[in-house]
CSV table of C-alpha atoms and ligand atoms in Angstrom, one decimal:
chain,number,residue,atom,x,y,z
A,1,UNK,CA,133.0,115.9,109.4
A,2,UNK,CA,135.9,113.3,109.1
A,3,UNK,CA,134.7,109.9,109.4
A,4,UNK,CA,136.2,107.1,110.8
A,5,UNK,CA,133.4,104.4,110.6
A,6,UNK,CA,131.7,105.1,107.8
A,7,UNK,CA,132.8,105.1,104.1
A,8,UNK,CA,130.7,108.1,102.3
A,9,UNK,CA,131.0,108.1,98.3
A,10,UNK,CA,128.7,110.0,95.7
A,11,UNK,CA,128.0,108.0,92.5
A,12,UNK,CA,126.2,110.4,90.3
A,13,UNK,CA,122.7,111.1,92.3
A,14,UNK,CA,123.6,108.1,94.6
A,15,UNK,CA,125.0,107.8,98.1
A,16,UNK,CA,126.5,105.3,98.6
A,17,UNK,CA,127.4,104.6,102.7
A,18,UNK,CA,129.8,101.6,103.4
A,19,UNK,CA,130.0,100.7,107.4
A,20,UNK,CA,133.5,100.2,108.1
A,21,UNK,CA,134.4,98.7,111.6
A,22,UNK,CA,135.8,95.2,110.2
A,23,UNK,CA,137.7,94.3,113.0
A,24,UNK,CA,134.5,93.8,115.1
A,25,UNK,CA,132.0,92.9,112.1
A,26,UNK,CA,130.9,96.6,112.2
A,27,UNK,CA,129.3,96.6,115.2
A,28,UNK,CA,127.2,99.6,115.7
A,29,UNK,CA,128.9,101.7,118.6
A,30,UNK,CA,127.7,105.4,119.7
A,31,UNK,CA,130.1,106.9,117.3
A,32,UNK,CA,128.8,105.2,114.0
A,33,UNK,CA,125.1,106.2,115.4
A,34,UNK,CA,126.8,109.8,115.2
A,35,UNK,CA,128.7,109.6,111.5
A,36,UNK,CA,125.5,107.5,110.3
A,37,UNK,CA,123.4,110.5,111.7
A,38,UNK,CA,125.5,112.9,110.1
A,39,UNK,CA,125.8,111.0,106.5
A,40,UNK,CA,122.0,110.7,105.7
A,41,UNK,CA,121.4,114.2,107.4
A,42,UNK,CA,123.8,115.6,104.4
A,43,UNK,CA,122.6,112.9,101.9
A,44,UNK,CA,119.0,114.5,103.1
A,45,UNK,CA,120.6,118.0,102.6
A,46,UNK,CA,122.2,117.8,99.3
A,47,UNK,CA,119.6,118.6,96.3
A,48,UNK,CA,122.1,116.6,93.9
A,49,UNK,CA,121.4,113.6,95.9
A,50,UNK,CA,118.2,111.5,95.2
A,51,UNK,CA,118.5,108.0,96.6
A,52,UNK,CA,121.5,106.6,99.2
A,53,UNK,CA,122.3,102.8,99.5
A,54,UNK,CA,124.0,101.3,103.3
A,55,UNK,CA,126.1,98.5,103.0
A,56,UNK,CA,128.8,96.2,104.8
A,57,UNK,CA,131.4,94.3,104.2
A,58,UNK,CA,131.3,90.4,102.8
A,59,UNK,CA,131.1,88.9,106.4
A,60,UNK,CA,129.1,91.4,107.7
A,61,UNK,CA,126.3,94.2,107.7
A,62,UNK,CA,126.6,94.1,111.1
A,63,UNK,CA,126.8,92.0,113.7
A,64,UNK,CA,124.6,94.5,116.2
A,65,UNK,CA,125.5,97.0,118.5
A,66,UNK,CA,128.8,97.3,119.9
A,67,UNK,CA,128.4,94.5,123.2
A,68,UNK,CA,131.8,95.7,124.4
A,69,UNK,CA,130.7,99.4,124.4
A,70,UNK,CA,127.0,98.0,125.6
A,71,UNK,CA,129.0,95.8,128.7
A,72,UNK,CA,130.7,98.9,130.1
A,73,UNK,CA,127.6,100.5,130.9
A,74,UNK,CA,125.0,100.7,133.5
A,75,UNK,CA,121.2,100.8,133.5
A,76,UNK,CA,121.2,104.2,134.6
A,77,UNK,CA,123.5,105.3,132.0
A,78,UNK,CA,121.2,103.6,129.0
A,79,UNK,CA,118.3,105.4,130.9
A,80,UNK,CA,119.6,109.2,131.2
A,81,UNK,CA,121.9,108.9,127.3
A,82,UNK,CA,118.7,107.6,126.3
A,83,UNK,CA,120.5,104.8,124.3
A,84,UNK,CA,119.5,103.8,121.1
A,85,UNK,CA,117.1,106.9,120.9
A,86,UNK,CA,118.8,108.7,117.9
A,87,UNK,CA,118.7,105.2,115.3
A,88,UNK,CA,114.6,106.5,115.5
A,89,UNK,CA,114.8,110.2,115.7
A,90,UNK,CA,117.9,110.2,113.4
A,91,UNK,CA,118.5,107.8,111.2
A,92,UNK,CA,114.9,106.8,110.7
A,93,UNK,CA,114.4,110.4,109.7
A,94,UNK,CA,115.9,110.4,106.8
A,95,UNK,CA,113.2,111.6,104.0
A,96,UNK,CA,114.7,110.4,101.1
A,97,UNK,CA,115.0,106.9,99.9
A,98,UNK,CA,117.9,104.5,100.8
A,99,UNK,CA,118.2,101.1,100.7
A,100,UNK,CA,120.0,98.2,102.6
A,101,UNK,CA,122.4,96.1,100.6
A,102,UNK,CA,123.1,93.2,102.8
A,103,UNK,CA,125.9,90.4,102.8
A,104,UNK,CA,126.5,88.2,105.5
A,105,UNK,CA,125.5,88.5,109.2
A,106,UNK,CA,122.9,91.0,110.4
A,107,UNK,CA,122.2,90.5,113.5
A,108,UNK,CA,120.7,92.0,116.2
A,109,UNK,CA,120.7,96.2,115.8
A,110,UNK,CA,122.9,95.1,112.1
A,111,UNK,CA,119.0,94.3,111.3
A,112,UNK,CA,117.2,96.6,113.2
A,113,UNK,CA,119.3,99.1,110.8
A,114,UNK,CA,119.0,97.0,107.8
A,115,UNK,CA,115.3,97.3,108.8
A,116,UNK,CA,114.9,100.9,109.1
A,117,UNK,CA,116.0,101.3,105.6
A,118,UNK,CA,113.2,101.5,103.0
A,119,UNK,CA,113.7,98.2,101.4
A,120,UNK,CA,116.3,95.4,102.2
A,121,UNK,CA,118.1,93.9,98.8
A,122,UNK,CA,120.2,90.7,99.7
A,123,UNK,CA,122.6,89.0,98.7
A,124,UNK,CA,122.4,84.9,98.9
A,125,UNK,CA,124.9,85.0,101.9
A,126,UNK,CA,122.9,87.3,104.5
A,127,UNK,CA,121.8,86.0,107.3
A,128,UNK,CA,119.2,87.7,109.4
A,129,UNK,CA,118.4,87.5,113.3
A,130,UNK,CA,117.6,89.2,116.4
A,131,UNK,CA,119.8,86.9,119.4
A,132,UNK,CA,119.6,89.8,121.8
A,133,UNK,CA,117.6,87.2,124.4
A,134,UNK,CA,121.2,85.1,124.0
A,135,UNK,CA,122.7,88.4,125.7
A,136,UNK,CA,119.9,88.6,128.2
A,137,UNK,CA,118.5,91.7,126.8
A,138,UNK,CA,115.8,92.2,123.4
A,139,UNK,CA,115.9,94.4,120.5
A,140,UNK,CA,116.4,98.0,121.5
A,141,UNK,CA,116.8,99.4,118.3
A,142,UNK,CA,113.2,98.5,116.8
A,143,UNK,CA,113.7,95.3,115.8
A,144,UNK,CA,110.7,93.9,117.8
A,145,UNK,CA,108.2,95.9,116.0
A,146,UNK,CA,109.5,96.1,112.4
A,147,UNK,CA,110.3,92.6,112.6
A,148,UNK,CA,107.1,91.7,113.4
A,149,UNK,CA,105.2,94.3,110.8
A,150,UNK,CA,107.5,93.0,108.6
A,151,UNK,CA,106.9,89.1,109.1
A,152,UNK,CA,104.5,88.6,111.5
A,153,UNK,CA,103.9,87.5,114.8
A,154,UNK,CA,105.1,83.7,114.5
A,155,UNK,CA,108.2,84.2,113.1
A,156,UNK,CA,109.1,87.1,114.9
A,157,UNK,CA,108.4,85.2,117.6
A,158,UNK,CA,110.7,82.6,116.8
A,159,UNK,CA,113.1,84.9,115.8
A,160,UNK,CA,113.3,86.9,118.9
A,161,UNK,CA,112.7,84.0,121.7
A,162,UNK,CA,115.0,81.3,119.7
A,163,UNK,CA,117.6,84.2,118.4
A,164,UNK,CA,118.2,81.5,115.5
A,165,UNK,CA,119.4,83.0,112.4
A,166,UNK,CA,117.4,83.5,109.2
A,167,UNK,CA,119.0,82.7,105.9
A,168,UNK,CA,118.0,84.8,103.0
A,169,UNK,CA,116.1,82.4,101.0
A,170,UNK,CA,113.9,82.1,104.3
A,171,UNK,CA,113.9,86.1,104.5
A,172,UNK,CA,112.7,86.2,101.1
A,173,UNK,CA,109.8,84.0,101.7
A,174,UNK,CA,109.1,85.6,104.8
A,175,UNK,CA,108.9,89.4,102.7
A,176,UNK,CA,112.1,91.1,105.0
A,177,UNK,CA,114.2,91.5,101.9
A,178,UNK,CA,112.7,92.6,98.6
A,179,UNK,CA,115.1,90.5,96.5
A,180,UNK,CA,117.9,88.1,97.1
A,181,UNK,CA,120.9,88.1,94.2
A,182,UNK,CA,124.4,86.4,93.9
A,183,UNK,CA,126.8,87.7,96.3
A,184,UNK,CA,128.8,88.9,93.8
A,185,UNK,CA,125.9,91.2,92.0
A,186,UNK,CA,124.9,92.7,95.4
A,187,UNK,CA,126.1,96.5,95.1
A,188,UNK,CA,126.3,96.9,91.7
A,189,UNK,CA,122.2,95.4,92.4
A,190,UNK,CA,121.6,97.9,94.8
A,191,UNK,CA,123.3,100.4,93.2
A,192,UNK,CA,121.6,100.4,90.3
A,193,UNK,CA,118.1,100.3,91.9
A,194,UNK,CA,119.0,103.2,93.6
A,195,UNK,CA,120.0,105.1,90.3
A,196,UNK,CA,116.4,104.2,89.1
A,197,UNK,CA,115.0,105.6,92.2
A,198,UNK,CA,117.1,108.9,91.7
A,199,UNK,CA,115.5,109.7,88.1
A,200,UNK,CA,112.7,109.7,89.4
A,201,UNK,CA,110.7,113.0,90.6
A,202,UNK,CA,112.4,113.7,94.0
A,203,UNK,CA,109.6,115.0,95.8
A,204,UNK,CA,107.3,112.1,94.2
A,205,UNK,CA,109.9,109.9,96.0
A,206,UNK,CA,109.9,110.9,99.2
A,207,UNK,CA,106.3,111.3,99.0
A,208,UNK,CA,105.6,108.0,97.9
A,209,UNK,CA,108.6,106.6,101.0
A,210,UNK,CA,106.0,108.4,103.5
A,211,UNK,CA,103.1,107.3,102.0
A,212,UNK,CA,104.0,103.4,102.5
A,213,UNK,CA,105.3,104.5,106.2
A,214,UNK,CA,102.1,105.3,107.0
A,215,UNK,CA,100.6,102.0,106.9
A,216,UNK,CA,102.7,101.3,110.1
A,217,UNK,CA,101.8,104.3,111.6
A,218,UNK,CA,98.1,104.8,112.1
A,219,UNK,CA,94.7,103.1,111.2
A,220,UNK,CA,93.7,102.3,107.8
A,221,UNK,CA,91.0,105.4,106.9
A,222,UNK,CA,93.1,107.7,108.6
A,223,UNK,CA,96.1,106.8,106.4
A,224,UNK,CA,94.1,106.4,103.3
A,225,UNK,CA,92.8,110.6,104.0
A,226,UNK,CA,96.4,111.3,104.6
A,227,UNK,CA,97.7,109.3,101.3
A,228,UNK,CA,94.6,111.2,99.4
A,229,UNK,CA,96.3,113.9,101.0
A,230,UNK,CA,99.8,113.7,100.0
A,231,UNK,CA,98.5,112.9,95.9
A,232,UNK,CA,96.7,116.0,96.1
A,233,UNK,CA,99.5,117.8,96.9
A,234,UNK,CA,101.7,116.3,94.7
A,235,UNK,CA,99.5,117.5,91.7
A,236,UNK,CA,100.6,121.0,92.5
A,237,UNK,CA,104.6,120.4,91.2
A,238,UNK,CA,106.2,121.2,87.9
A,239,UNK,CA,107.1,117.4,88.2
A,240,UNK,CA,103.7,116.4,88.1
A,241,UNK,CA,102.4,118.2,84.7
A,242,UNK,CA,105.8,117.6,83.4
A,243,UNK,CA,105.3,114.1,83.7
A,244,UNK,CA,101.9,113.9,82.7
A,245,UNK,CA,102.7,115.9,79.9
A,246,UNK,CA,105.7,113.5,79.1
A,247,UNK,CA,103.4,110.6,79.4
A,248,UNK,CA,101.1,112.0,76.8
A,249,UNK,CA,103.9,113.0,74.7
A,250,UNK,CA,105.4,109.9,74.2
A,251,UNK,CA,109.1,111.2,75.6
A,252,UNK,CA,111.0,110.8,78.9
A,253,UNK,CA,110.1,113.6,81.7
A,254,UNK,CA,112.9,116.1,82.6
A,255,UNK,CA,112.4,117.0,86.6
A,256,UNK,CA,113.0,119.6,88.4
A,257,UNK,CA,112.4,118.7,91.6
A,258,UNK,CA,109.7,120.7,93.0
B,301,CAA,N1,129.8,93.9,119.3
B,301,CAA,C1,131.1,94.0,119.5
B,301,CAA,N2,132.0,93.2,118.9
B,301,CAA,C2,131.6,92.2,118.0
B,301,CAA,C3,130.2,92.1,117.8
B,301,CAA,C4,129.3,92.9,118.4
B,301,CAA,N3,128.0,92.9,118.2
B,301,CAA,N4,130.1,91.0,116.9
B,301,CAA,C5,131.3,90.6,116.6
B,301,CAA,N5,132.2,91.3,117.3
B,301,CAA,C6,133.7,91.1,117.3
B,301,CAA,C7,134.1,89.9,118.0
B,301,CAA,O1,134.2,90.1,119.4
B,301,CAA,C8,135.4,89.6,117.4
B,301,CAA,O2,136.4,90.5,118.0
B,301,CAA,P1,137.8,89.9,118.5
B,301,CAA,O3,138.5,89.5,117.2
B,301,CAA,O4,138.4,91.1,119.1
B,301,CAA,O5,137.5,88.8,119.4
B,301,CAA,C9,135.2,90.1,115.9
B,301,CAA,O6,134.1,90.9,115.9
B,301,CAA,C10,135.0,88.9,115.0
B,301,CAA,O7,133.9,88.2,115.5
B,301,CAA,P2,133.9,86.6,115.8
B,301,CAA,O8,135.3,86.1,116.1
B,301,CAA,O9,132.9,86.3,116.8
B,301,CAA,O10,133.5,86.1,114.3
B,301,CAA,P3,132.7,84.7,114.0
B,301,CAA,O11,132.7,84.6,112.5
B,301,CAA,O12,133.3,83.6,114.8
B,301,CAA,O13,131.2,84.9,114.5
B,301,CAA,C11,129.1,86.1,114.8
B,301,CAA,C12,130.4,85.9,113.9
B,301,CAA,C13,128.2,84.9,114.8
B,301,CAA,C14,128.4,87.3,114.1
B,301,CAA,C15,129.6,86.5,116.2
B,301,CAA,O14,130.6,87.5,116.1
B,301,CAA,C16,128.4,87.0,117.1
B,301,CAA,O15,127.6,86.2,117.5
B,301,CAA,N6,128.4,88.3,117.3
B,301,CAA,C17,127.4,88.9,118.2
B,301,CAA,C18,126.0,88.9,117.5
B,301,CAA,C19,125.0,89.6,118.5
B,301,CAA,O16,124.8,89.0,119.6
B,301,CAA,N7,124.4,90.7,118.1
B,301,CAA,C20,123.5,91.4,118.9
B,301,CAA,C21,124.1,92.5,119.7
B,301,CAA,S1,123.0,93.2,120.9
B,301,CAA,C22,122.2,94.3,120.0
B,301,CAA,O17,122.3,94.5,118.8
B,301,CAA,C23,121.1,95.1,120.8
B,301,CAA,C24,120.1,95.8,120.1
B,301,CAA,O18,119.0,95.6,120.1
B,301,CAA,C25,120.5,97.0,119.2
């Protein structure tokens, strides 16, 4: 597939994913959904390929979903395309780990994406918000819900029912980002967290991604059985007595991914 919103590059085991709609701050229109959906499905795919990072541009993540595209459309049509629908049963599917590297504006779905990713690194010119009420709509993309996981009720709150923006020293405190850095640093940042993630064991990865997902998916002893769960099945890979047996050998594991 030839994309044409959507820079895809391998570095090493890295993917790196660049949005690339300048013109209108990438906003997030049905075909991105489609070449995003198509990227992490092939990052997902591809064995040689352990860890994927999204970015933007300087200005922008993104500045939310596409309002022109969105303005076009009736309520029936958002009803029967089921709009939004494949950012959850898509994108949010992607088993491996990836990161957001955010500069600039994400607003609206730009941080319902950003939000979706595993982790959110920053850089000290992001700026956060969900100003969907300023449209006369709310988040549609899951921003409601992993805002609020993610901050909690009272900020989400004001988030959502002010639409103000949220710099990212305030998204720091606030635990939506995992670390805030110079502009300047922000992909090679991201990049290179991303390259530690892809040494590690693969499928210890992607365990460990759906391990913390469960926390926002069902009760606490339910998700502590299915965590016990997931270890225990992890202890059957070659990874797992290869790195034990690193460990006690005083040497760096070698993986082989299963
Ligand atoms: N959709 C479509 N086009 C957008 C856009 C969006 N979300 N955001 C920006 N653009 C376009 C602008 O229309 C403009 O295009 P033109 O040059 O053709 O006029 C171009 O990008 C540059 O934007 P601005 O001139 O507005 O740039 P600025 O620096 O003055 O302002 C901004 C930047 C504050 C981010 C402003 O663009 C803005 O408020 N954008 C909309 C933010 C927003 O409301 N996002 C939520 C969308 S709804 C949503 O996401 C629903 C959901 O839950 C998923």
């Amino acid at each position: 597939m030839v994309y044409d919103t959507i820079i895809v590059e391998q570095r090493d085991a890295v993917t790196l994913i660049t949005l690339n709609r300048p013109q209108v701050l990438n906003a997030l229109n049905t075909l991105v959904l489609e070449e995003l959906s198509d990227a992490f499905a092939k990052f997902d795919g591809n064995p040689s390929q352990r860890c994927a990072v999204l970015t933007g541009s300087e200005k922008a993540f993104a500045a939310g979903a596409d309002i022109k595209q969105m303005s076009e459309k009736a309520a029936a049509d958002f009803f029967l395309e089921d709009f939004f629908s494949g950012w959850q049963s898509k994108v949010a599917a992607t088993r491996k780990p990836w990161i957001a590297a955010v500069a600039g504006f994400a607003l609206g779905g730009g941080c319902e994406l950003a939000m979706i990713a595993d982790f959110i690194i920053a850089a000290d010119t992001a700026k956060f918000g969900q100003p969907e009420i300023k449209l006369g709509v709310a988040p549609g993309m899951g921003g409601s819900q992993r805002l609020t996981r993610a901050i909690g009720k009272a900020k989400a709150m004001d988030m959502c029912l002010t639409g103000r923006m949220m710099d990212a020293a305030e998204a720091e405190r606030a635990s939506l980002v995992s670390r805030v850095v110079p502009a300047a640093d922000l992909l090679e940042e991201a990049l290179k967290t991303a390259a530690q993630i892809a040494a590690m064991p693969p499928m210890a990865a992607m365990v460990n991604k759906e391990a913390v997902n469960l926390a926002f998916e069902t009760n606490l002893s339910q998700s502590i059985l299915i965590e016990r769960r997931l270890f225990q099945i992890l202890t059957a890979t070659e990874d797992k007595k290869e790195g034990m047996a690193a460990f006690v050998e005083k040497r760096q594991g070698v993986w082989k991914g299963r």
